[in-house]
mmCIF file of C-alpha atoms and ligand atoms in Angstrom:
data_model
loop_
_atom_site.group_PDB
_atom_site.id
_atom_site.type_symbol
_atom_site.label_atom_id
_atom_site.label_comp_id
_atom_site.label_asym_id
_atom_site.label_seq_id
_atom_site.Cartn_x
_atom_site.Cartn_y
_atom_site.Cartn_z
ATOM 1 C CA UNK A 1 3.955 -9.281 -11.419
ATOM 2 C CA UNK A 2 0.993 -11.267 -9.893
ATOM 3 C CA UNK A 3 -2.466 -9.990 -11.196
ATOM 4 C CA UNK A 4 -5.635 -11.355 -8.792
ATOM 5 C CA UNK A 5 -8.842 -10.728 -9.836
ATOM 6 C CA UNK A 6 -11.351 -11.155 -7.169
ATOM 7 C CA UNK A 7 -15.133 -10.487 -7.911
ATOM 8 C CA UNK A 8 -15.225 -7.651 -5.104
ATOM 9 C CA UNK A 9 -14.112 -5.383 -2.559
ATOM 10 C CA UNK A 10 -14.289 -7.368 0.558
ATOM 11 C CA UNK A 11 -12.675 -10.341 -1.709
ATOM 12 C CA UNK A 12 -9.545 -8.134 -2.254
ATOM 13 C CA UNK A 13 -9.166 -7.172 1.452
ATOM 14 C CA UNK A 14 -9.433 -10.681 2.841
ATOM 15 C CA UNK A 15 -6.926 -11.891 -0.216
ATOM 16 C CA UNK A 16 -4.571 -9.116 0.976
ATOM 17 C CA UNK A 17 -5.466 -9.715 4.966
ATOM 18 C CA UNK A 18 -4.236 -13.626 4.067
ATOM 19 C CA UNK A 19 -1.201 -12.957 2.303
ATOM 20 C CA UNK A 20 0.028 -10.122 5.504
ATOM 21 C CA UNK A 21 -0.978 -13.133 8.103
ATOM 22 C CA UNK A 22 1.100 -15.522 6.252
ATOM 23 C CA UNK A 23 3.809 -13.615 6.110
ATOM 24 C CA UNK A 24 3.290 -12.878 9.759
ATOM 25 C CA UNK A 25 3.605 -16.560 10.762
ATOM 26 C CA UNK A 26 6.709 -16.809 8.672
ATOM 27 C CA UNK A 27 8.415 -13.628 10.681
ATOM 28 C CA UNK A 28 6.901 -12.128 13.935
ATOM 29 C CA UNK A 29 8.473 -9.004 13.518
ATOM 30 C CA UNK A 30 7.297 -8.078 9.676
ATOM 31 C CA UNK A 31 7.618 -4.799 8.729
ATOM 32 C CA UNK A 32 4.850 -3.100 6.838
ATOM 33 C CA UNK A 33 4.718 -0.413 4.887
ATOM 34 C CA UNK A 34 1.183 1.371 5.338
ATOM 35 C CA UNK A 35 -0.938 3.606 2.805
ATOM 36 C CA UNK A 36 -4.352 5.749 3.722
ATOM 37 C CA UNK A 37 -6.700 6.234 1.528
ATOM 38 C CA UNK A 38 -10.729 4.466 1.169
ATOM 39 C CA UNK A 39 -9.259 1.830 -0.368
ATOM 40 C CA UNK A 40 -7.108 0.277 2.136
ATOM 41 C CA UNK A 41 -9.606 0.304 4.831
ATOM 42 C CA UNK A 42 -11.353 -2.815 4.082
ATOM 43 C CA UNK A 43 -8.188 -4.673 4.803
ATOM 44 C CA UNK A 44 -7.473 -2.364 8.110
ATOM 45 C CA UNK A 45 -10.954 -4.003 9.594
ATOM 46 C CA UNK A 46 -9.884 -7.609 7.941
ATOM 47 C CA UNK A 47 -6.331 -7.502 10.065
ATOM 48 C CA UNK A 48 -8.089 -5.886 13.405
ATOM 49 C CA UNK A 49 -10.663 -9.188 12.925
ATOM 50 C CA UNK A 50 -7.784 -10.994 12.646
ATOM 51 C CA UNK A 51 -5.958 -9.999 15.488
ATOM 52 C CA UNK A 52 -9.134 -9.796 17.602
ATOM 53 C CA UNK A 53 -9.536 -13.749 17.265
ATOM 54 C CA UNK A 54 -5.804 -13.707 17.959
ATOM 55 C CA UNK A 55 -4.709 -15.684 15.428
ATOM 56 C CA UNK A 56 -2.284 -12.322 14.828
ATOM 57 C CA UNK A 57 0.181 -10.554 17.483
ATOM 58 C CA UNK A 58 1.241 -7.336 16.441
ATOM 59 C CA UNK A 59 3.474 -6.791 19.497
ATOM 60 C CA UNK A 60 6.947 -7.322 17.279
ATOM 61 C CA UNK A 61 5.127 -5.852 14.119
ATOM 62 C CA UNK A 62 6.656 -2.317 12.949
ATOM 63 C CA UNK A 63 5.390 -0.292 10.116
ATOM 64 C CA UNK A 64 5.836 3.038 8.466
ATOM 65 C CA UNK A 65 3.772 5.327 6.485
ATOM 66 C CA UNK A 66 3.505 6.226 2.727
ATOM 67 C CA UNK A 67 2.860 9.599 2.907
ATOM 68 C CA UNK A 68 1.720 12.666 4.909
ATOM 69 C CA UNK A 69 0.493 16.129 3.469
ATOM 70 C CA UNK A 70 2.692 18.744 4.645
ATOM 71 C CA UNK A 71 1.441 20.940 7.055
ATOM 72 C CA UNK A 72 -0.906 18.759 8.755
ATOM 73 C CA UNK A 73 -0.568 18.071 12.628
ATOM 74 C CA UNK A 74 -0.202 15.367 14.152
ATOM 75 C CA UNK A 75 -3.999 15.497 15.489
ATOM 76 C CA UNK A 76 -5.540 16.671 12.285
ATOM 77 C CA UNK A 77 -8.733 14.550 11.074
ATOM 78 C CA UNK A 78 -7.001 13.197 7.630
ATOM 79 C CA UNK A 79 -3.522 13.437 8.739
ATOM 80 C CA UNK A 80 -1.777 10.115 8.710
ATOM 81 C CA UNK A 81 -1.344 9.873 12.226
ATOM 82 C CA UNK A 82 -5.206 10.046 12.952
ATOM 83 C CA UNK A 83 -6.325 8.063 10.419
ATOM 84 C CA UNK A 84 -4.088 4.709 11.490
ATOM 85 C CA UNK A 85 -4.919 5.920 15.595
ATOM 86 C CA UNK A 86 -8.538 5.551 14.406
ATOM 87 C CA UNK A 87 -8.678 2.831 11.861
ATOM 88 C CA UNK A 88 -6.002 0.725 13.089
ATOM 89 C CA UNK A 89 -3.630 1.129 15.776
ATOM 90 C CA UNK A 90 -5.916 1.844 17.909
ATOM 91 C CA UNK A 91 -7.486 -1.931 17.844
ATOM 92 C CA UNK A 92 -4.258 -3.958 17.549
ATOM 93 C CA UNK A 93 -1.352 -4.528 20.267
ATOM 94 C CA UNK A 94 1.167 -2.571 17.850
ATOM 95 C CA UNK A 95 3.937 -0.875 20.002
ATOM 96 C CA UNK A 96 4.053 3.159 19.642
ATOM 97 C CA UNK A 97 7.775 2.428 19.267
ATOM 98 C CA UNK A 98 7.418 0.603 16.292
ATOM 99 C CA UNK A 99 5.080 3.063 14.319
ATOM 100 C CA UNK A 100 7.324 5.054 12.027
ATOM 101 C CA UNK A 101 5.602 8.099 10.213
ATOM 102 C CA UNK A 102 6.375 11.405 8.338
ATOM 103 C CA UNK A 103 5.408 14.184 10.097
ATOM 104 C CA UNK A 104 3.611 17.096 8.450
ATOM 105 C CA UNK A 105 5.311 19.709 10.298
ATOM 106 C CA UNK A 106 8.841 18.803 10.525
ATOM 107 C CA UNK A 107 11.815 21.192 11.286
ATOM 108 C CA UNK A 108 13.900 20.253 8.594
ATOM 109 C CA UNK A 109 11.895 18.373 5.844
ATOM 110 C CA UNK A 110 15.554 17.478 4.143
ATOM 111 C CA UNK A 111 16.879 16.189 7.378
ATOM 112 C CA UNK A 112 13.378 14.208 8.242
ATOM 113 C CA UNK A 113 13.399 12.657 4.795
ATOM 114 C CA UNK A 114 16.904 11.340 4.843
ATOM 115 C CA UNK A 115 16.982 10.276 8.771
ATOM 116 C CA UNK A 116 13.382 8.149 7.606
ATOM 117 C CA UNK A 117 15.126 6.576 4.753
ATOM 118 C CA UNK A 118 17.802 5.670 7.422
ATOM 119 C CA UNK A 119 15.152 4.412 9.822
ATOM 120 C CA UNK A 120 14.190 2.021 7.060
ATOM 121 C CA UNK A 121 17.420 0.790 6.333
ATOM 122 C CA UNK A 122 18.180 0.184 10.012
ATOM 123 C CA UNK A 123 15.085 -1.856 10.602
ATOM 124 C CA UNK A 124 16.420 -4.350 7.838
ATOM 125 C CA UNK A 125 14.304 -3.001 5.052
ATOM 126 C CA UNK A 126 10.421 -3.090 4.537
ATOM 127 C CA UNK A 127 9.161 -6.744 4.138
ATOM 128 C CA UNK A 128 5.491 -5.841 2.590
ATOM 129 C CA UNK A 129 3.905 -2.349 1.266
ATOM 130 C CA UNK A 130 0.678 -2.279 0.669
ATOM 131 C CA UNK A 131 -0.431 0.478 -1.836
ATOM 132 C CA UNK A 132 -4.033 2.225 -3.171
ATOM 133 C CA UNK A 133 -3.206 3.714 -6.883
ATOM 134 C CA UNK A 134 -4.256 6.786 -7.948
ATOM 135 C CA UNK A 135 -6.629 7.266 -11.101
ATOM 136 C CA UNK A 136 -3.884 8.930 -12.621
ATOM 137 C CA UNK A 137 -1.835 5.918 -11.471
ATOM 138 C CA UNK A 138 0.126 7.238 -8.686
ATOM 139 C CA UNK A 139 1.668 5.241 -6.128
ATOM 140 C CA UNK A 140 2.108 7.377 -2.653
ATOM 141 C CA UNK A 141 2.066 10.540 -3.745
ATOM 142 C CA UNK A 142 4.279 10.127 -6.828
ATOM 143 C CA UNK A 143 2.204 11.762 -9.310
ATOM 144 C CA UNK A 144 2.790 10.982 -13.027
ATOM 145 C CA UNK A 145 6.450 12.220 -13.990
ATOM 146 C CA UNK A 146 7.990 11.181 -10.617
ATOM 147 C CA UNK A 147 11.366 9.958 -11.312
ATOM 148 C CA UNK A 148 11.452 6.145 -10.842
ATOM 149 C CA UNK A 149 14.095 5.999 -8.486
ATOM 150 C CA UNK A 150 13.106 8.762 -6.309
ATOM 151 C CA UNK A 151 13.661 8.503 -2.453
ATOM 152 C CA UNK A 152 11.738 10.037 0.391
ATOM 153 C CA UNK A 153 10.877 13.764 -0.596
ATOM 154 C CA UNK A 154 8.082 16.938 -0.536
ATOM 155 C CA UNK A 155 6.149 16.007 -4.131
ATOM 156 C CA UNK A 156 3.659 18.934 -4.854
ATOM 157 C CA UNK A 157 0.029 17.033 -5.785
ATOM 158 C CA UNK A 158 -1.852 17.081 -9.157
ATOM 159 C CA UNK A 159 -5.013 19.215 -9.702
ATOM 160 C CA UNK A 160 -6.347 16.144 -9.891
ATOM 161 C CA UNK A 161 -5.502 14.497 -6.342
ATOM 162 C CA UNK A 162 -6.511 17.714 -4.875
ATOM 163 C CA UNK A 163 -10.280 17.581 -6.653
ATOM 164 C CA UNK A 164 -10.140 13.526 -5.320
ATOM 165 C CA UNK A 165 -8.831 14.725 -1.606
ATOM 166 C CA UNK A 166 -11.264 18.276 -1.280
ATOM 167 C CA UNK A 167 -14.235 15.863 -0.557
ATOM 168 C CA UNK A 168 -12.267 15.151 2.692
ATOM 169 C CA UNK A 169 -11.126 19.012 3.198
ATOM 170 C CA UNK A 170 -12.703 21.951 3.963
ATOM 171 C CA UNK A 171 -11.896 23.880 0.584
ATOM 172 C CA UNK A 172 -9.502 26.343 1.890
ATOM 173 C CA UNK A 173 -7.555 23.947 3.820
ATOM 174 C CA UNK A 174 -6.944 21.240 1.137
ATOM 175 C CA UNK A 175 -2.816 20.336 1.169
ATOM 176 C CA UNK A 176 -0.760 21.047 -2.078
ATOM 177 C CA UNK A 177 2.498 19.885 -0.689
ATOM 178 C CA UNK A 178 2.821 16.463 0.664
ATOM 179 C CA UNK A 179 6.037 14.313 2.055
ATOM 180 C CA UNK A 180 6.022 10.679 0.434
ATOM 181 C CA UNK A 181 7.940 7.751 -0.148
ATOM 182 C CA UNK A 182 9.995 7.783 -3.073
ATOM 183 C CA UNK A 183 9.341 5.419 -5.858
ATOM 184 C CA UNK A 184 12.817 3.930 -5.533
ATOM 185 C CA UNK A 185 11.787 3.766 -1.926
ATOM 186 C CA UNK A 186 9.054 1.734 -2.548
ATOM 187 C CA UNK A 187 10.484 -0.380 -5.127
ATOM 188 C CA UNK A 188 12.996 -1.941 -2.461
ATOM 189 C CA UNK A 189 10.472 -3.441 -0.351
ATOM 190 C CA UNK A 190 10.846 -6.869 -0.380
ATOM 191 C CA UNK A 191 6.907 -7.687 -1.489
ATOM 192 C CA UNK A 192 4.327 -4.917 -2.451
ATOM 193 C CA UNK A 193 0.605 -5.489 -3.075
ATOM 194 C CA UNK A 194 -1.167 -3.221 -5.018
ATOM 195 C CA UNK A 195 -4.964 -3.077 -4.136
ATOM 196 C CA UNK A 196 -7.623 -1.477 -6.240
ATOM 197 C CA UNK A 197 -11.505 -1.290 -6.306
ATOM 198 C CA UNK A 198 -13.757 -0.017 -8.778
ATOM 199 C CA UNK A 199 -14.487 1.179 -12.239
ATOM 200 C CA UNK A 200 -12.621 4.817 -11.627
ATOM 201 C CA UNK A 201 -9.534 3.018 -11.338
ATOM 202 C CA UNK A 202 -9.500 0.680 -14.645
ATOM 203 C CA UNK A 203 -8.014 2.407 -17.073
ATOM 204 C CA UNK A 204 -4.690 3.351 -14.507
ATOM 205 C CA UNK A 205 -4.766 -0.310 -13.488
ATOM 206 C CA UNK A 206 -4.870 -1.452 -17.552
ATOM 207 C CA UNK A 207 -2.003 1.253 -17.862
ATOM 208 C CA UNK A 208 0.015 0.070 -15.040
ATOM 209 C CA UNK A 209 -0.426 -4.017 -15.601
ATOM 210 C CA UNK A 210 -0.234 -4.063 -19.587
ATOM 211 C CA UNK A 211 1.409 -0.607 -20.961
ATOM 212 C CA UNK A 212 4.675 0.531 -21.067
ATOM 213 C CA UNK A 213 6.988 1.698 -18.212
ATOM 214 C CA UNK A 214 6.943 4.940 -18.067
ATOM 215 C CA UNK A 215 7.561 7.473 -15.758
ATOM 216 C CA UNK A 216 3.928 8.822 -16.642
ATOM 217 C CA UNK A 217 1.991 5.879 -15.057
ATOM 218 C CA UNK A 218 4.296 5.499 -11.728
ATOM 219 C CA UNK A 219 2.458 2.418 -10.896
ATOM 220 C CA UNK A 220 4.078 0.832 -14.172
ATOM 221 C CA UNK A 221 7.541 0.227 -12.298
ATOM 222 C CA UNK A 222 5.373 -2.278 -10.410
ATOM 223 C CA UNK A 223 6.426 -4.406 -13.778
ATOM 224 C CA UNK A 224 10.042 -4.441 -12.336
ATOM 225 C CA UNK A 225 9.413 -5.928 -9.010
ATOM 226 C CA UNK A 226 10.019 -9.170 -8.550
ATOM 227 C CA UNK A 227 7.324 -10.101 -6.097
ATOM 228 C CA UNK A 228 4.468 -7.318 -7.030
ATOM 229 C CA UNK A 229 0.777 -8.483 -6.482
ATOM 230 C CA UNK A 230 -1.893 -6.420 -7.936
ATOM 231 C CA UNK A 231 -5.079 -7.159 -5.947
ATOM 232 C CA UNK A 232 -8.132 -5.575 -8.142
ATOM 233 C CA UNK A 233 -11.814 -6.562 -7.748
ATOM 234 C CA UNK A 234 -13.806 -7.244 -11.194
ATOM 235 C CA UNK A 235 -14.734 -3.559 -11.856
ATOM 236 C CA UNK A 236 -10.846 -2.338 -11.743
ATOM 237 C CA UNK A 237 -9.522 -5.580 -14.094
ATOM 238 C CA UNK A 238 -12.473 -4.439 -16.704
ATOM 239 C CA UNK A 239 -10.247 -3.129 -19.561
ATOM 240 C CA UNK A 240 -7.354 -5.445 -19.065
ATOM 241 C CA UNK A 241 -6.780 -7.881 -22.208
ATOM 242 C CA UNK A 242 -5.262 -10.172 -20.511
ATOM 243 C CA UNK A 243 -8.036 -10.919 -17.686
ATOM 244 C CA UNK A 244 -8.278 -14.727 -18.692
ATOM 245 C CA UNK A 245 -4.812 -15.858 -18.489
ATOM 246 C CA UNK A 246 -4.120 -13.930 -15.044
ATOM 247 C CA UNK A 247 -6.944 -16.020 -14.059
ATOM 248 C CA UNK A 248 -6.404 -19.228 -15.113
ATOM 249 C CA UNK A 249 -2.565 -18.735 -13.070
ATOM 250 C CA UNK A 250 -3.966 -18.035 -10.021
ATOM 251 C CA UNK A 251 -6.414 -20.924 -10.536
ATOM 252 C CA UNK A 252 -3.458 -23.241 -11.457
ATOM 253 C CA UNK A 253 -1.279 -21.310 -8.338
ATOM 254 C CA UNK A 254 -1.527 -24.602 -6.637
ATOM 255 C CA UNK A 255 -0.728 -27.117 -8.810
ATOM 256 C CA UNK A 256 2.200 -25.695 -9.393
ATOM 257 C CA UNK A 257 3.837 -25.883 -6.401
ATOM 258 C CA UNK A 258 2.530 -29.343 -5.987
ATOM 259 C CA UNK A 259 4.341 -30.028 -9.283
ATOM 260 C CA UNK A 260 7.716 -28.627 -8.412
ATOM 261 C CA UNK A 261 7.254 -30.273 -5.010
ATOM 262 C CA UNK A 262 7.057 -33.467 -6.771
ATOM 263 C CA UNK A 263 9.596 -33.010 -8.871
ATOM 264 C CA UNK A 264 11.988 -32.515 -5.833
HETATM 265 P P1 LIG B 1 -7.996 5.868 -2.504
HETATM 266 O O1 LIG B 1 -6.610 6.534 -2.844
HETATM 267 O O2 LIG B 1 -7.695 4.560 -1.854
HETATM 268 O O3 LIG B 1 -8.661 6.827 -1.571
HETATM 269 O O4 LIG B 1 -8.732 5.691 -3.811
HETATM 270 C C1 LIG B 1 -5.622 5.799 -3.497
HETATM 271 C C2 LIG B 1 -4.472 6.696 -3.870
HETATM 272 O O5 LIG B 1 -4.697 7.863 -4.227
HETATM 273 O O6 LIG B 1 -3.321 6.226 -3.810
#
């Protein structure tokens, strides 16, 4: 797990926008895996700049979505679907064919689940998903006690993600019920990068990066991946004890590969 400790929000999204480019140039046709949220729309603008000074074609670029409360459609305000329209798709040459979602109204939620799981096999598997964390340190919508090798499925939300989501909602309307990735789902994408801004979301990120793994903080599997980058601006990293060291290896990221290079 790589920690990166920027000083602020717009630091995290262009750290995040340069890792997704690079991996771009290395493979044309990445596949992304794609969260909503506030968090990750610093980075949506980033990418769109990105592409805009095209330096970034999205024209072989697929992704798929995180999540989706049930029982939203398609054309709802804070459904996924208009929130990536709006924020995203909307400003980059991605192909309608290559957007993957779940639906919030689909006949058969069992069937939809499995036959998305299969669309992400088919694809080759997802090469980068990008994640927000919850302050109770969910990851999608697997809310504390989410089994840690859970696939695609309906999770009902926490009290507490409802209170976070109502200011979006008009009270009576607020989703319980929401399809998400599963965290064994998740876990199998190739690279994930964690982002996270402000003080609110310290103590899940300390939980998460230094505590145990435990089914309770779902973001603490992150400790098994083998190419996890947790993104956090100064505000976020404030309880973690180890804030020096993670520093001090990013600052020494390049001299190591110059090392091994010389060494070859
Ligand atoms: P946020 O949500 O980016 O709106 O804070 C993150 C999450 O709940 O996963």
């Amino acid at each position: 797990m790589e920690v990166i400790i920027k000083q602020d929000y717009d630091e995290i999204c262009e750290e995040a926008a340069k890792i997704i480019h690079q991996a771009w140039k290395k493979k044309n046709n990445l596949v992304l895996g794609l969260p909503t949220g506030k968090t990750p729309l610093g980075l949506y603008r980033r990418l769109i700049e990105i592409h805009k000074k095209e330096e970034m074609d999205f024209s072989q670029v697929a992704t798929f979505s995180l999540d989706e409360y049930l029982g939203l459609k398609e054309d709802h305000p804070q459904g996924f679907a208009h929130y990536m329209a709006t924020n995203f798709f909307q400003h980059v040459n991605i192909k309608r064919e290559n957007i993957f979602r779940l639906k919030g109204t689909p006949e058969n939620i069992e069937d939809h689940c499995r036959e998305y799981e299969e669309k992400i096999r088919r694809i080759g598997g997802i090469d980068l998903q990008i994640l927000g964390i919850g302050r109770n340190g969910h990851i999608g919508f697997n809310e504390p006690s989410a089994s840690l090798s859970s696939r695609t499925r309906v999770k009902t939300l926490t009290e507490e993600t409802i209170e976070a989501n109502s200011r979006l909602f008009k009270n009576s309307e607020v989703p319980r019920f929401c399809l998400t990735m599963g965290i064994g789902t998740i876990m199998e994408s190739k690279m994930i990068i964690l982002l996270a801004s402000g003080e609110d979301k310290n103590e899940a990120i300390q939980k998460s990066v230094e505590g145990p793994i435990t089914a309770s903080v779902p973001a603490s599997i992150l400790q098994l991946h083998p190419q996890a980058k947790i993104i956090i601006d100064q505000e976020a990293a404030s309880l973690l004890a180890g804030r020096d060291y993670y520093h001090w290896v990013y600052r020494n990221k390049e001299r190591v590969v110059d090392f091994l290079e010389k060494k070859k």
